[in-house]
Coordinates of C-alpha atoms in Angstrom, one line a residue:
Chain B
G25 CA -22.5 16.3 -2.6
A26 CA -20.2 17.8 -0.1
G27 CA -17.9 15.5 1.8
V28 CA -16.8 15.6 5.4
S29 CA -15.0 18.9 6.2
Q30 CA -12.7 19.7 9.0
S31 CA -11.2 22.9 10.4
P32 CA -8.6 24.1 10.8
S33 CA -6.5 22.1 8.4
N34 CA -3.4 22.9 10.5
K35 CA -3.0 24.0 14.1
V36 CA 0.2 24.8 15.8
T37 CA 0.0 25.4 19.6
E38 CA 2.2 25.6 22.6
K39 CA 2.3 23.0 25.2
G40 CA -0.3 23.5 27.9
K41 CA -2.8 25.4 25.7
D42 CA -6.3 24.1 24.9
V43 CA -7.3 23.5 21.2
E44 CA -10.6 22.9 19.5
L45 CA -11.0 20.9 16.3
R46 CA -14.2 21.0 14.2
C47 CA -15.9 18.5 12.0
D48 CA -18.8 19.0 9.7
P49 CA -20.2 15.6 8.6
I50 CA -21.9 14.7 5.4
S51 CA -25.4 16.0 5.4
G52 CA -27.8 13.2 6.6
H53 CA -25.1 11.1 8.2
T54 CA -26.2 10.3 11.7
A55 CA -23.0 8.7 12.9
L56 CA -19.8 10.6 13.5
Y57 CA -16.3 9.4 14.5
W58 CA -13.0 10.9 15.6
Y59 CA -9.7 9.1 15.0
R60 CA -6.1 10.1 15.6
Q61 CA -3.2 9.2 13.3
R62 CA 0.3 9.6 14.7
L63 CA 3.1 10.1 12.2
G64 CA 3.7 7.0 10.2
Q65 CA 1.0 5.0 12.0
G66 CA -2.5 3.7 11.5
L67 CA -5.6 5.4 12.8
E68 CA -6.7 5.0 16.4
F69 CA -10.4 5.3 17.3
L70 CA -11.2 8.1 19.8
I71 CA -15.0 8.6 20.1
Y72 CA -18.2 7.8 18.3
F73 CA -21.6 9.7 18.2
Q74 CA -24.9 8.3 16.9
G75 CA -27.8 10.6 16.8
N76 CA -28.9 11.7 20.3
S77 CA -27.5 8.5 22.0
A78 CA -24.7 8.8 24.6
P79 CA -21.4 8.8 22.8
D80 CA -18.9 5.9 22.9
K81 CA -15.9 7.5 24.5
S82 CA -13.9 4.2 24.9
G83 CA -11.0 5.4 22.7
L84 CA -10.3 8.7 24.4
P85 CA -6.7 8.5 25.7
S86 CA -7.1 10.7 28.7
D87 CA -9.5 13.0 30.5
R88 CA -7.8 15.9 28.7
F89 CA -9.7 14.8 25.6
S90 CA -13.5 15.5 25.1
A91 CA -15.9 15.9 22.3
E92 CA -19.3 17.3 21.7
R93 CA -21.9 17.0 19.1
T94 CA -25.3 18.6 18.9
G95 CA -27.9 16.4 17.3
E96 CA -26.7 15.2 13.9
S97 CA -24.6 18.2 13.0
V98 CA -21.2 19.6 13.8
S99 CA -18.8 18.1 16.3
T100 CA -16.0 19.6 18.2
L101 CA -13.0 17.7 19.7
T102 CA -11.3 19.6 22.5
I103 CA -7.9 18.8 23.9
Q104 CA -7.0 20.6 27.1
R105 CA -3.5 21.3 28.4
T106 CA -2.0 19.9 25.2
Q107 CA 1.2 17.8 25.4
Q108 CA 3.8 17.2 22.7
E109 CA 2.5 13.6 22.5
D110 CA -0.8 14.9 21.2
S111 CA 0.8 16.0 18.0
A112 CA -1.0 14.0 15.3
V113 CA -3.5 14.3 12.5
Y114 CA -7.0 14.2 13.8
L115 CA -9.5 12.7 11.4
C116 CA -13.2 12.8 11.4
A117 CA -15.5 10.4 9.6
S118 CA -19.3 10.1 9.2
S119 CA -21.7 7.4 8.0
T120 CA -25.3 6.6 7.6
R121 CA -27.2 4.3 9.9
L122 CA -28.4 1.0 8.6
A123 CA -31.3 -1.2 9.7
G124 CA -30.7 -2.9 13.0
G125 CA -28.6 -0.1 14.3
L126 CA -25.5 -0.8 12.3
T127 CA -23.6 1.9 10.5
D128 CA -22.6 2.0 6.9
T129 CA -19.2 2.7 5.4
Q130 CA -17.3 5.6 7.1
Y131 CA -16.2 8.5 4.9
F132 CA -13.3 10.6 6.1
G133 CA -12.5 14.3 6.1
P134 CA -9.1 15.7 5.2
G135 CA -8.0 15.9 8.9
T136 CA -6.5 18.5 11.1
R137 CA -2.8 18.4 11.6
L138 CA -2.0 19.4 15.2
T139 CA 1.5 20.3 16.2
V140 CA 2.3 20.9 19.9
L141 CA 5.5 22.8 20.4
Chain V
A8 CA -9.7 -8.0 21.0
Q9 CA -9.4 -7.2 17.4
K10 CA -6.1 -6.7 15.5
V11 CA -5.1 -6.0 11.9
T12 CA -1.6 -6.6 10.7
Q13 CA -0.1 -5.2 7.6
A14 CA 3.4 -6.7 7.6
Q15 CA 4.7 -4.8 4.6
T16 CA 5.5 -1.3 5.8
E17 CA 6.8 -0.2 2.5
I18 CA 6.8 -1.6 -1.1
S19 CA 8.5 -0.1 -4.1
V20 CA 7.6 -1.2 -7.6
V21 CA 8.2 0.0 -11.2
E22 CA 5.2 1.1 -13.1
K23 CA 3.2 -1.6 -14.8
E24 CA 4.3 -4.2 -12.3
D25 CA 1.6 -6.1 -10.3
V26 CA 1.7 -5.7 -6.5
T27 CA -0.1 -7.4 -3.7
L28 CA -0.6 -5.8 -0.3
D29 CA -1.1 -8.2 2.5
C30 CA -3.6 -7.9 5.4
V31 CA -4.1 -10.4 8.2
Y32 CA -6.7 -9.9 10.9
E33 CA -7.7 -11.3 14.3
T34 CA -11.2 -11.3 15.7
R35 CA -13.4 -13.6 17.8
D36 CA -16.5 -12.4 16.1
T37 CA -18.2 -14.6 13.5
T38 CA -19.7 -11.5 11.7
Y39 CA -17.5 -8.6 10.9
Y40 CA -16.5 -6.3 8.1
L41 CA -13.2 -5.7 6.3
F42 CA -12.2 -2.5 4.5
W43 CA -9.4 -1.1 2.4
Y44 CA -8.7 2.7 2.4
K45 CA -6.2 4.6 0.3
Q46 CA -4.4 7.6 1.7
P47 CA -2.7 9.6 -1.0
P48 CA -0.1 12.3 -0.2
S49 CA -2.9 14.8 0.2
G50 CA -3.8 12.9 3.4
E51 CA -7.5 12.2 2.9
L52 CA -8.6 8.6 3.3
V53 CA -10.4 7.3 0.3
F54 CA -12.7 4.3 0.7
L55 CA -11.9 1.4 -1.7
I56 CA -13.9 -1.6 -0.6
R57 CA -16.1 -3.1 2.2
R58 CA -16.5 -6.8 2.7
N59 CA -18.9 -8.7 4.9
S60 CA -17.4 -11.8 6.6
F61 CA -20.0 -14.0 5.0
D62 CA -19.1 -13.1 1.5
E63 CA -15.8 -14.7 0.5
Q64 CA -16.3 -14.1 -3.1
N65 CA -13.3 -12.3 -4.6
E66 CA -13.9 -8.9 -6.1
I67 CA -12.4 -7.1 -9.0
S68 CA -12.7 -3.4 -9.8
G69 CA -10.7 -2.3 -12.8
R70 CA -7.0 -2.8 -11.9
Y71 CA -7.9 -3.6 -8.3
S72 CA -8.8 -7.0 -6.9
W73 CA -9.3 -8.4 -3.4
N74 CA -8.8 -11.9 -2.1
F75 CA -10.7 -12.7 1.1
Q76 CA -9.8 -16.0 2.8
K77 CA -11.4 -16.7 6.1
S78 CA -9.3 -19.9 6.5
T79 CA -6.2 -17.8 6.8
S80 CA -7.8 -14.6 8.1
S81 CA -6.5 -12.6 5.3
F82 CA -7.9 -9.9 3.0
N83 CA -5.2 -9.2 0.4
F84 CA -5.3 -6.4 -2.1
T85 CA -3.7 -6.6 -5.6
I86 CA -3.1 -3.8 -8.0
T87 CA -2.5 -5.0 -11.6
A88 CA -0.3 -2.9 -13.9
S89 CA 0.5 -0.4 -11.3
Q90 CA 0.6 3.3 -12.1
V91 CA 2.4 6.2 -10.5
V92 CA -0.9 7.6 -9.3
D93 CA -1.3 4.4 -7.2
S94 CA 1.5 5.7 -4.9
A95 CA -0.1 6.1 -1.5
V96 CA -0.4 4.5 1.9
Y97 CA -3.0 1.8 2.0
F98 CA -4.8 0.8 5.1
C99 CA -6.7 -2.4 5.9
A100 CA -9.3 -2.1 8.6
L101 CA -11.7 -4.3 10.5
A102 CA -15.1 -3.5 12.1
R103 CA -17.3 -5.5 14.4
N104 CA -20.9 -6.2 13.6
N105 CA -22.3 -3.9 16.2
A106 CA -23.7 -0.4 16.4
G107 CA -20.9 2.0 15.7
N108 CA -18.7 -0.4 13.8
M109 CA -15.6 1.4 14.9
L110 CA -12.7 0.6 12.7
T111 CA -9.5 -1.1 13.8
F112 CA -6.8 -0.2 11.4
G113 CA -3.6 -1.9 10.4
G114 CA -0.4 0.1 10.4
G115 CA -0.6 0.8 6.7
T116 CA 1.6 -0.1 3.7
R117 CA 3.3 2.7 1.8
L118 CA 3.3 1.9 -1.9
M119 CA 5.7 3.7 -4.1
V120 CA 5.3 3.2 -7.9
K121 CA 8.3 4.5 -9.9
P122 CA 8.0 5.5 -13.5

């Protein structure tokens, strides 16, 4: 079946502008994650959604970052007043929910490469 | 706090050589999960393996094998008879045994396999 999809694949913006990044999870996956990958580095967790529960926002680096998800569908990550330090690849992952509330293996999308000039 | 260390930032081998990628982790949890992902030049992370902390049995999948040792907090990955298509960045990751299981990633090891 279809994997996780993200759009746009590339985004170039000017410092101070707002950007929206979109993620379509695998159908039936209740959990959705956003990660950030700076050039040459590993991934950093940003935010986690599980069904209709309140999201875990513990990884968001500042209040300029926010994300929404309606039910178990599409999610949007918004970065307001972008800064050059926000330049990175933003990756989305989704997974199914296991018994006991745990989540299964995360499967990743291709990412959105954000460049802030 | 959790931490994953991949001390090898870059490895270069010649095709058909065996290569081992090291992964050392830190956690206070008794139950946790370990993962390896491959990130080819296309950028998409490809899931390779997931391991529960209670299962220390080594695993082999084709040319890939994994050695999990709780005593040394290591989860090393070996590619036997490497091929050019194995060239990628490989990430080791750790997840807690809780709802969400957010992944803590190592910095990655870039493997270059030369023909």
